[in-house]
Coordinates of C-alpha atoms and ligand atoms in Angstrom, one line a residue:
Chain A
M74 CA -23.1 81.1 159.8
S75 CA -25.2 81.4 156.7
A76 CA -29.0 82.1 156.7
A77 CA -31.0 79.1 158.0
P78 CA -32.8 77.3 154.7
S79 CA -36.6 77.7 154.4
L80 CA -38.8 74.8 155.6
R81 CA -39.2 73.6 152.1
E82 CA -35.5 73.3 151.4
L83 CA -34.8 71.7 154.8
Q84 CA -37.5 69.2 154.0
H85 CA -36.4 68.4 150.6
Q86 CA -32.8 68.0 151.6
L87 CA -33.7 65.9 154.6
E88 CA -36.0 63.7 152.6
G89 CA -33.2 62.7 150.4
L90 CA -31.2 61.8 153.5
F91 CA -34.1 59.8 155.0
S92 CA -34.4 57.8 151.9
L93 CA -30.8 56.4 152.0
G94 CA -31.7 53.7 154.2
G95 CA -30.9 50.8 151.8
A96 CA -27.9 52.5 150.2
A97 CA -24.3 51.0 150.7
D98 CA -22.8 54.4 151.1
C99 CA -25.5 55.8 153.4
E100 CA -23.2 56.5 156.3
A101 CA -20.7 58.5 154.2
R102 CA -23.5 60.6 152.3
L103 CA -24.9 61.5 155.8
K104 CA -21.5 62.5 157.0
D105 CA -21.0 64.5 153.7
A106 CA -24.3 66.5 154.2
E107 CA -24.2 67.1 158.0
S108 CA -22.3 70.5 157.8
S109 CA -24.9 71.9 155.2
L110 CA -27.8 71.4 157.7
P111 CA -29.0 73.3 160.7
V112 CA -28.9 69.9 162.9
G113 CA -27.4 69.9 166.3
G114 CA -25.3 67.2 167.6
D115 CA -23.3 66.6 170.9
G116 CA -20.8 64.6 172.5
R117 CA -23.1 61.5 172.3
L118 CA -24.1 61.6 168.8
S119 CA -23.1 63.7 165.7
P120 CA -25.7 65.4 163.4
A121 CA -25.1 62.6 161.0
Q122 CA -25.7 59.9 163.4
R123 CA -28.7 61.7 164.6
I124 CA -30.1 61.9 161.1
G125 CA -29.3 58.4 160.7
I126 CA -31.5 57.3 163.3
Y127 CA -34.4 58.3 161.3
T128 CA -32.9 57.0 158.0
D129 CA -32.5 53.5 159.5
M130 CA -35.9 53.5 161.2
I131 CA -37.6 54.6 158.1
F132 CA -35.8 51.7 156.0
A133 CA -36.5 49.1 158.5
R134 CA -40.1 50.1 159.1
I135 CA -41.0 50.0 155.2
R136 CA -39.1 46.8 154.9
D137 CA -40.6 45.0 157.7
A138 CA -44.2 46.1 156.8
I139 CA -43.7 44.7 153.2
A140 CA -42.0 41.6 154.7
E141 CA -45.1 40.9 156.8
D142 CA -47.4 40.8 153.7
F143 CA -45.0 38.7 151.7
S144 CA -43.8 36.3 154.2
A145 CA -43.7 33.2 151.9
T146 CA -41.8 35.1 149.1
V147 CA -39.3 36.4 151.7
T148 CA -38.8 33.0 152.8
A149 CA -38.3 31.6 149.3
L150 CA -35.8 34.4 148.6
G151 CA -33.9 34.2 151.9
D152 CA -33.2 37.1 154.1
D153 CA -30.0 38.5 152.5
A154 CA -31.7 38.5 149.1
W155 CA -34.6 40.1 150.5
E156 CA -32.7 42.9 152.1
S157 CA -31.2 43.9 148.9
L158 CA -34.1 43.5 146.8
I159 CA -36.1 45.6 149.0
A160 CA -33.6 48.4 149.0
R161 CA -33.9 48.4 145.3
Y162 CA -37.7 48.1 145.2
V163 CA -38.0 51.0 147.5
E164 CA -35.6 53.1 145.3
A165 CA -37.7 52.3 142.2
H166 CA -41.0 52.8 144.1
P167 CA -40.6 55.2 147.1
T168 CA -43.5 55.1 149.3
D169 CA -46.1 57.7 148.2
H170 CA -49.2 56.6 150.0
P171 CA -50.4 57.7 153.5
D172 CA -51.0 54.0 154.3
L173 CA -48.0 51.9 155.0
R174 CA -50.1 48.8 154.3
L175 CA -50.0 49.6 150.5
A176 CA -46.2 50.2 150.4
G177 CA -45.8 46.8 148.9
R178 CA -48.4 47.0 146.1
H179 CA -46.0 47.5 143.5
L180 CA -43.8 44.4 144.4
P181 CA -45.5 41.8 142.4
A182 CA -45.0 43.8 139.1
Y183 CA -41.4 44.8 140.1
L184 CA -40.7 40.9 140.8
R185 CA -42.1 40.2 137.3
A186 CA -39.5 42.4 135.8
T187 CA -36.6 41.3 138.1
E188 CA -36.9 37.8 139.4
T189 CA -38.1 34.4 138.2
P190 CA -41.8 33.9 137.1
Q191 CA -42.2 31.6 140.2
I192 CA -41.2 34.2 142.7
A193 CA -43.2 37.0 141.0
D194 CA -46.3 34.4 140.9
L195 CA -45.9 33.6 144.6
A196 CA -45.8 37.4 145.5
S197 CA -48.8 38.2 143.3
F198 CA -50.7 35.4 145.2
E199 CA -49.7 36.6 148.5
W200 CA -50.7 40.3 147.6
A201 CA -54.1 39.0 146.3
L202 CA -54.6 37.3 149.8
I203 CA -53.9 40.9 151.4
D204 CA -55.8 42.8 148.7
S205 CA -58.8 40.7 149.0
F206 CA -59.0 40.8 152.9
T207 CA -59.7 44.6 152.8
A208 CA -61.8 44.8 149.6
A209 CA -65.2 46.5 149.7
D210 CA -68.1 44.5 151.2
A211 CA -71.0 44.0 148.8
P212 CA -74.4 42.6 149.1
L213 CA -74.6 39.1 147.5
L214 CA -76.9 37.8 144.9
S215 CA -79.0 35.1 146.5
G216 CA -80.4 31.9 145.2
D217 CA -83.9 33.2 146.1
T218 CA -83.5 36.1 143.8
L219 CA -82.6 33.8 140.9
R220 CA -85.4 31.4 141.5
A221 CA -87.9 34.3 141.6
L222 CA -86.5 35.4 138.3
A223 CA -89.0 35.2 135.4
P224 CA -87.5 32.9 132.5
E225 CA -87.7 36.0 130.1
A226 CA -85.5 38.0 132.5
W227 CA -82.7 35.7 132.6
P228 CA -80.8 36.7 129.6
A229 CA -80.7 40.3 130.8
L230 CA -79.6 39.1 134.3
E231 CA -76.5 41.1 135.3
L232 CA -73.7 39.1 136.6
R233 CA -70.9 40.8 138.7
S234 CA -68.5 39.3 141.0
V235 CA -67.9 40.3 144.6
P236 CA -65.1 43.2 145.0
S237 CA -62.8 41.0 146.9
L238 CA -62.4 38.3 143.9
R239 CA -58.8 38.2 142.6
L240 CA -57.8 35.8 139.7
L241 CA -54.3 34.5 139.1
C242 CA -52.5 32.5 136.5
A243 CA -49.3 31.0 137.8
T244 CA -46.6 28.8 136.3
S245 CA -46.3 26.9 139.4
P246 CA -48.5 25.5 142.3
I247 CA -48.1 28.7 144.3
D248 CA -50.9 27.6 146.7
Q249 CA -49.0 24.6 147.9
T250 CA -45.6 26.3 147.6
R251 CA -46.8 29.1 149.8
R252 CA -48.2 26.6 152.6
K253 CA -44.8 24.5 152.4
L254 CA -42.8 27.8 152.8
L255 CA -44.8 28.9 155.8
D256 CA -44.7 25.6 157.5
G257 CA -40.8 25.6 157.0
E258 CA -40.8 22.6 154.7
P259 CA -38.5 22.3 151.7
T260 CA -39.7 23.3 148.3
D261 CA -38.6 23.5 144.7
L262 CA -40.1 26.4 142.7
E263 CA -40.3 24.1 139.4
T264 CA -42.5 25.2 136.6
V265 CA -45.1 22.8 135.9
G266 CA -48.1 25.0 135.1
P267 CA -50.1 26.8 134.3
F268 CA -52.3 26.9 137.4
T269 CA -55.3 29.1 137.6
L270 CA -56.7 30.3 141.1
R271 CA -59.4 32.4 142.5
V272 CA -59.1 34.4 145.7
W273 CA -61.8 35.7 147.4
R274 CA -63.5 36.7 150.7
R275 CA -66.5 35.2 152.4
E276 CA -67.6 37.6 155.0
L277 CA -64.3 38.2 157.0
R278 CA -62.3 35.3 155.9
V279 CA -60.2 35.0 152.6
F280 CA -60.3 31.9 150.6
H281 CA -58.4 30.5 147.7
K282 CA -59.0 27.7 145.3
R283 CA -57.7 26.2 142.0
V284 CA -60.2 26.3 139.4
P285 CA -60.0 25.0 135.9
P286 CA -58.9 27.4 133.1
F287 CA -62.5 27.4 131.7
E288 CA -64.0 28.5 134.9
H289 CA -61.0 31.0 135.3
E290 CA -62.0 32.6 132.1
A291 CA -65.7 32.7 132.9
L292 CA -64.8 34.4 136.0
Q293 CA -62.9 37.0 134.1
H294 CA -66.0 37.9 132.2
I295 CA -67.9 38.0 135.4
A296 CA -65.4 40.3 136.9
R297 CA -65.6 42.6 134.1
G298 CA -69.3 42.5 134.4
T299 CA -71.5 40.8 131.9
T300 CA -75.0 39.3 131.5
F301 CA -76.4 35.7 131.6
A302 CA -77.1 35.9 127.8
D303 CA -73.4 37.1 127.0
L304 CA -71.9 34.5 129.2
C305 CA -74.0 31.8 127.5
E306 CA -72.7 33.2 124.2
W307 CA -69.2 33.0 125.4
I308 CA -69.6 29.3 126.5
A309 CA -71.3 28.3 123.2
E310 CA -68.2 29.8 121.2
G311 CA -66.0 27.3 123.4
D312 CA -68.0 24.5 121.8
T313 CA -68.2 22.4 124.9
G314 CA -70.7 19.9 123.4
E315 CA -73.2 20.6 126.2
D316 CA -76.2 23.1 126.3
A317 CA -74.3 26.3 127.0
S318 CA -77.2 27.7 129.4
E319 CA -76.9 24.4 131.4
V320 CA -73.1 24.9 131.7
A321 CA -73.7 28.5 132.8
V322 CA -76.3 27.5 135.3
R323 CA -74.0 24.9 136.8
L324 CA -71.3 27.6 137.1
L325 CA -73.6 30.0 138.6
Q326 CA -74.6 27.5 141.3
G327 CA -71.0 27.0 142.2
W328 CA -70.2 30.7 142.4
L329 CA -73.4 31.4 144.5
A330 CA -72.6 28.7 147.0
D331 CA -69.2 30.3 147.2
E332 CA -70.6 33.7 147.6
L333 CA -68.7 35.1 144.6
L334 CA -71.6 37.2 143.0
M335 CA -72.6 40.4 143.8
A336 CA -76.5 41.4 144.0
A337 CA -77.5 43.7 141.1
P338 CA -77.5 47.6 142.2
Chain B
M222 CA -64.6 75.5 175.2
E223 CA -66.7 72.4 175.6
A224 CA -65.9 70.1 178.4
I225 CA -63.4 67.3 177.4
P226 CA -65.4 63.9 177.7
K227 CA -64.2 61.9 180.7
L228 CA -63.0 58.8 179.0
G229 CA -60.8 57.5 181.5
I230 CA -58.0 54.9 180.3
G231 CA -58.0 53.4 177.0
I232 CA -55.7 51.2 174.7
G233 CA -54.8 51.2 170.9
L234 CA -56.8 49.0 168.9
R235 CA -54.4 46.3 167.4
T236 CA -54.9 43.7 165.0
T237 CA -53.3 41.1 167.5
H238 CA -56.3 41.6 169.7
F239 CA -59.1 41.5 167.1
S240 CA -60.2 37.9 168.0
E241 CA -60.1 38.3 171.5
L242 CA -62.0 41.7 171.3
L243 CA -64.7 39.9 169.4
E244 CA -65.1 37.4 172.1
R245 CA -65.0 39.4 175.2
S246 CA -65.0 43.0 176.2
A247 CA -61.8 44.3 177.3
Q248 CA -61.5 46.0 180.8
V249 CA -60.6 49.4 179.3
D250 CA -62.6 52.6 178.9
W251 CA -62.1 53.4 175.4
F252 CA -60.3 52.7 172.2
E253 CA -57.9 54.7 170.0
A254 CA -57.8 53.4 166.3
V255 CA -55.1 54.4 164.1
S256 CA -57.0 56.2 161.2
E257 CA -55.0 54.7 158.3
N258 CA -55.4 51.1 159.5
F259 CA -59.1 51.7 158.7
M260 CA -59.1 53.7 155.6
M261 CA -59.8 50.5 153.7
D262 CA -63.2 49.7 151.6
G263 CA -64.4 46.6 153.8
G264 CA -63.4 43.5 155.6
R265 CA -62.3 42.5 159.1
P266 CA -60.7 45.7 160.6
L267 CA -63.8 47.7 159.8
H268 CA -65.7 45.0 161.3
V269 CA -63.9 44.9 164.5
L270 CA -64.1 48.8 165.0
D271 CA -67.9 48.6 164.4
H272 CA -68.0 46.1 167.2
V273 CA -65.8 47.9 169.8
R274 CA -67.4 50.9 169.0
R275 CA -70.9 49.7 170.0
D276 CA -69.7 49.3 173.8
A277 CA -66.9 51.9 174.1
P278 CA -65.9 55.5 172.9
V279 CA -63.3 55.6 170.0
V280 CA -60.9 58.2 169.1
L281 CA -59.2 58.5 165.6
H282 CA -55.3 58.8 165.8
G283 CA -53.5 59.4 162.5
V284 CA -50.1 59.1 161.5
S285 CA -49.9 60.4 158.0
L286 CA -51.7 63.8 157.9
S287 CA -48.1 65.3 157.8
I288 CA -49.3 68.7 159.2
G289 CA -45.8 70.2 159.0
T290 CA -44.9 69.2 155.5
T291 CA -44.6 71.9 152.8
D292 CA -46.2 69.5 150.3
P293 CA -49.8 70.5 149.6
L294 CA -52.3 69.0 152.0
D295 CA -53.4 65.5 150.9
E296 CA -57.1 66.2 149.9
T297 CA -57.8 62.6 149.2
Y298 CA -56.5 61.6 152.5
L299 CA -58.7 64.2 154.3
T300 CA -61.6 63.3 152.4
R301 CA -61.0 59.7 153.5
L302 CA -60.5 60.7 157.2
A303 CA -63.8 62.8 157.2
T304 CA -65.5 59.8 155.7
L305 CA -64.0 57.6 158.5
A306 CA -65.1 60.2 161.0
R307 CA -68.6 60.3 159.9
R308 CA -68.9 56.5 160.1
F309 CA -67.4 56.0 163.5
E310 CA -68.1 59.2 165.3
P311 CA -64.9 59.4 167.3
E312 CA -64.5 61.6 170.3
W313 CA -61.9 63.5 168.7
I314 CA -59.4 63.0 165.9
S315 CA -55.6 63.4 166.4
D316 CA -52.4 63.4 164.5
H317 CA -48.8 64.7 165.2
L318 CA -47.0 67.8 165.3
C319 CA -44.5 66.7 162.6
W320 CA -44.1 66.0 158.9
T321 CA -43.9 62.7 157.4
G322 CA -42.5 63.3 154.1
A323 CA -41.9 65.8 151.2
K324 CA -41.8 65.7 147.4
H325 CA -44.9 63.5 147.5
H326 CA -42.9 60.6 149.1
N327 CA -44.4 59.5 152.6
L328 CA -41.5 58.2 154.8
H329 CA -43.8 56.8 157.3
D330 CA -42.1 58.4 160.2
L331 CA -42.9 61.3 162.5
L332 CA -40.1 64.0 161.7
P333 CA -39.1 66.8 163.7
L334 CA -39.8 70.4 162.7
P335 CA -37.6 73.6 163.6
W336 CA -39.5 75.6 166.1
T337 CA -39.7 79.2 164.1
E338 CA -42.3 81.8 163.3
E339 CA -42.1 80.6 159.7
V340 CA -43.3 77.0 160.8
L341 CA -45.8 78.4 163.4
T342 CA -47.5 80.2 160.5
H343 CA -47.3 77.4 158.1
V344 CA -48.7 74.9 160.6
A345 CA -51.4 77.1 161.8
E346 CA -52.8 77.7 158.3
R347 CA -52.8 74.1 157.6
V348 CA -54.5 73.2 160.9
A349 CA -57.2 75.8 159.8
R350 CA -57.9 73.9 156.6
V351 CA -57.9 70.6 158.2
Q352 CA -60.5 71.7 160.9
D353 CA -62.5 73.2 158.0
V354 CA -62.7 69.9 156.2
L355 CA -63.2 67.9 159.4
G356 CA -65.7 70.4 160.9
R357 CA -64.1 70.0 164.4
R358 CA -60.8 70.7 166.3
L359 CA -57.7 68.8 165.5
V360 CA -55.9 67.2 168.5
L361 CA -51.9 67.3 167.8
E362 CA -49.4 65.3 169.7
N363 CA -45.8 66.1 170.5
V364 CA -43.4 63.4 168.9
S365 CA -40.3 61.8 170.2
S366 CA -37.3 63.3 168.4
Y367 CA -33.7 62.2 167.9
F368 CA -32.5 66.0 166.6
T369 CA -33.1 69.5 167.1
F370 CA -32.7 72.4 164.7
S371 CA -30.0 75.0 165.6
H372 CA -32.2 77.8 164.1
S373 CA -35.1 77.1 166.2
T374 CA -36.2 80.2 168.0
M375 CA -38.4 78.7 170.7
S376 CA -38.8 75.3 172.6
E377 CA -41.2 72.8 171.5
A378 CA -43.3 73.3 174.2
E379 CA -43.7 77.0 173.6
F380 CA -44.2 76.3 170.0
L381 CA -47.0 74.0 170.7
S382 CA -48.6 76.3 173.4
A383 CA -48.4 79.1 170.8
L384 CA -50.0 76.8 167.9
V385 CA -52.9 75.8 169.9
E386 CA -53.7 79.4 170.7
R387 CA -53.3 80.7 167.1
A388 CA -54.8 77.8 165.4
D389 CA -57.6 76.9 168.1
C390 CA -56.7 73.2 168.0
D391 CA -55.8 70.9 171.2
I392 CA -53.2 68.8 172.4
L393 CA -52.4 65.0 172.7
L394 CA -49.5 65.3 175.2
D395 CA -47.5 62.0 174.9
V396 CA -45.9 61.6 178.4
N397 CA -43.3 59.2 177.0
N398 CA -42.4 61.3 174.1
V399 CA -41.7 64.2 176.6
Y400 CA -39.5 61.9 178.5
V401 CA -37.7 60.5 175.5
S402 CA -37.0 63.9 174.0
A403 CA -36.1 65.4 177.3
F404 CA -33.4 62.7 177.5
N405 CA -32.4 63.1 173.9
H406 CA -31.9 66.8 174.0
G407 CA -31.3 67.4 177.5
F408 CA -34.3 69.6 178.3
D409 CA -36.6 69.3 181.6
A410 CA -39.5 67.1 181.1
R411 CA -41.3 68.6 184.2
A412 CA -40.6 72.2 182.8
Y413 CA -42.2 71.0 179.4
I414 CA -45.2 69.8 181.3
D415 CA -45.7 73.0 183.3
T416 CA -45.8 75.0 179.9
M417 CA -48.5 72.9 178.8
P418 CA -52.0 75.0 178.7
R419 CA -54.3 73.1 181.0
D420 CA -57.4 73.6 179.0
R421 CA -56.1 72.4 175.6
V422 CA -54.6 68.9 176.7
V423 CA -57.5 66.6 175.9
Q424 CA -55.6 63.3 175.9
L425 CA -52.5 61.8 177.2
H426 CA -50.3 58.9 175.7
L427 CA -48.3 56.4 177.7
A428 CA -45.9 53.9 175.9
G429 CA -42.7 52.1 176.5
H430 CA -39.5 53.0 174.6
S431 CA -35.8 51.6 174.4
D432 CA -32.6 52.8 175.8
M433 CA -29.9 52.7 173.1
G434 CA -27.3 54.1 175.6
T435 CA -26.6 57.2 173.5
H436 CA -30.4 58.0 173.1
L437 CA -33.8 56.8 174.0
L438 CA -36.0 55.5 171.1
D439 CA -39.5 55.6 171.1
T440 CA -40.3 52.0 170.2
H441 CA -43.8 51.3 171.6
D442 CA -42.9 47.7 172.4
A443 CA -42.3 47.5 176.2
P444 CA -44.2 48.2 179.4
V445 CA -44.3 51.9 180.5
C446 CA -41.2 52.4 182.5
P447 CA -41.2 53.6 186.1
E448 CA -39.6 57.1 185.2
V449 CA -42.5 57.8 182.9
W450 CA -45.1 56.5 185.2
D451 CA -43.7 59.3 187.9
L452 CA -44.0 61.7 185.0
Y453 CA -47.4 60.6 184.2
R454 CA -48.3 61.2 188.0
Y455 CA -46.6 64.6 187.7
T456 CA -48.6 65.3 184.6
I457 CA -52.1 64.2 186.3
R458 CA -51.3 66.5 189.3
R459 CA -50.9 69.4 187.0
L460 CA -53.3 68.9 184.3
G461 CA -56.1 66.8 186.0
R462 CA -57.4 63.5 185.3
V463 CA -56.9 63.8 181.6
P464 CA -58.2 60.9 179.3
T465 CA -55.1 58.5 179.0
L466 CA -54.2 55.9 176.2
I467 CA -51.7 53.1 176.6
E468 CA -49.9 52.7 173.1
W469 CA -48.2 49.4 172.4
D470 CA -47.2 48.8 168.8
G471 CA -44.3 46.4 168.7
N472 CA -44.2 42.8 170.3
V473 CA -47.8 43.5 171.1
P474 CA -48.6 41.4 174.3
P475 CA -51.8 39.6 175.2
L476 CA -54.8 41.8 176.0
A477 CA -54.3 41.1 179.6
T478 CA -51.0 42.6 179.9
L479 CA -52.6 46.1 178.6
E480 CA -55.3 45.7 180.9
D481 CA -52.9 45.8 183.6
E482 CA -51.2 48.7 182.4
V483 CA -54.6 50.3 182.2
S484 CA -55.2 49.5 185.8
R485 CA -52.1 51.0 186.8
A486 CA -52.9 54.4 185.1
R487 CA -56.3 54.1 186.9
L488 CA -54.6 53.8 190.1
I489 CA -52.2 56.6 189.9
C490 CA -55.2 58.9 188.7
D491 CA -57.2 57.6 191.9
E492 CA -54.2 58.2 194.0
V493 CA -53.9 62.0 192.6
D494 CA -57.6 62.4 193.1
A495 CA -57.3 61.2 196.8
E496 CA -54.3 63.6 197.4
T497 CA -56.1 66.6 195.8
R498 CA -59.3 65.7 198.1
T499 CA -56.9 65.4 201.2
K500 CA -55.4 68.8 200.3
N501 CA -58.7 70.7 199.5
G502 CA -60.3 69.0 202.6
G503 CA -57.3 70.1 204.7
A504 CA -57.6 73.6 203.2
R505 CA -61.2 73.8 204.0
V506 CA -60.4 72.5 207.6
G507 CA -57.7 75.4 207.8
R508 CA -60.0 78.0 206.6
T509 CA -62.7 77.0 209.1
F510 CA -60.3 77.3 211.9
A511 CA -59.2 80.8 210.7
A512 CA -62.7 82.0 210.3
Ligands
FE2_248 FE1 -48.0 58.7 171.2

């Protein structure tokens, strides 16, 4: 028998075999490789079958972990389409993060390139819910802080959204669609958009709400970090016919109530 | 070495039980939290861990350290683990004697290693680095495996015993994994337990597995089976009342079912204690007569 491979060679070869879970020719490729590996078999199971136990488990574990985060997307696609899609996805994006929870983080972008916009939007929405759930906690900007603010301090007031805020723009009513899919009701993923939404967390619970495109855009400014003066300037550019600072204060009141704004550092 | 904290019998902290744990305290002695499930920036999981930590000891149990891979150690991961440990002050930090990927891919499975001198040196060096970063001993667990390498020069139990001496780390002995691997590879589970260095085993795991006919699969989705309870009793007789944790990850049942498993483990520990007292008492009586 030839000299045993180094640990590195062995792991590189096995890594390739363990990653074959979604491949149609998986069994044949394991069979081809078994004689070149120092893996023991017996009357119960051949070396290829033993390696295959891992290959199958690895694929199933990753597939199921992702499916858990994208339940509505899976339902919309159907089990068979999901199975083949996830095999292609895992091949394009091999899991590279220590946290299995993040295995699906590239899926919305992947679907954007490979599926209909409606499916990609739905997946983006589901990922936003997951992502928001574990975003950093942050101290909130309080109404008291604002009330105590001297008039001359308002223009420089820094406005930043909480880390859990996610903003989405979809071509279909993804919030309704998701609800119906999860409740087992019939849906048609028609394009009637655009729909703008925000997803965010209050304490431990994640919420989502449709917002008008104007507020959606204002929130994009806040998410990047802005000042009250700059927000007012942006509103004034939009020529709403109202006093820009009044519009800004009205927006702020809504965001404060929903706990969307973070305290200044 | 410092004495092992007498933690008693605990359970894994699982999402399914979060709501219930916020409402009532479980009839368990301690919790084991899967490190990666709490490596996030904020939100509910960390809140729950904070909550249970107030009343009960916690241990961090990782699945992605990949101590046996030939890829470089993931320093970002180690830093996150160290941060988590500073926040939650676990009794100890454990992971598995395995590799979980190569070529910078993480396969999210606990993969078997060949038991050779080359691997022993490699793993011992990496354990030393991890222990430097964490500032404490690492605890390594034996995994269930489905194949072995024909070029291994020692048994798994011999490798583990040699490793803990060379790297000065500790052992989390998974009794179910010993049982599963013993069936899959045809070795004697009790002989494996006998090989374990008594002063290095700081924790035990118990879990359920699935019988696939040709092999046993470590599924953590069922009650501990009678044979594993027997092996547990044997282990407690050999190693003493080691802190024990019930693992349940698939089809997770209500908290009450896990509390029943905990009671059962406690009962076995109590019975073994009683046996030992009787034996020691008997011996003392014997000596008195002889004297
Ligand atoms: Fe275990």
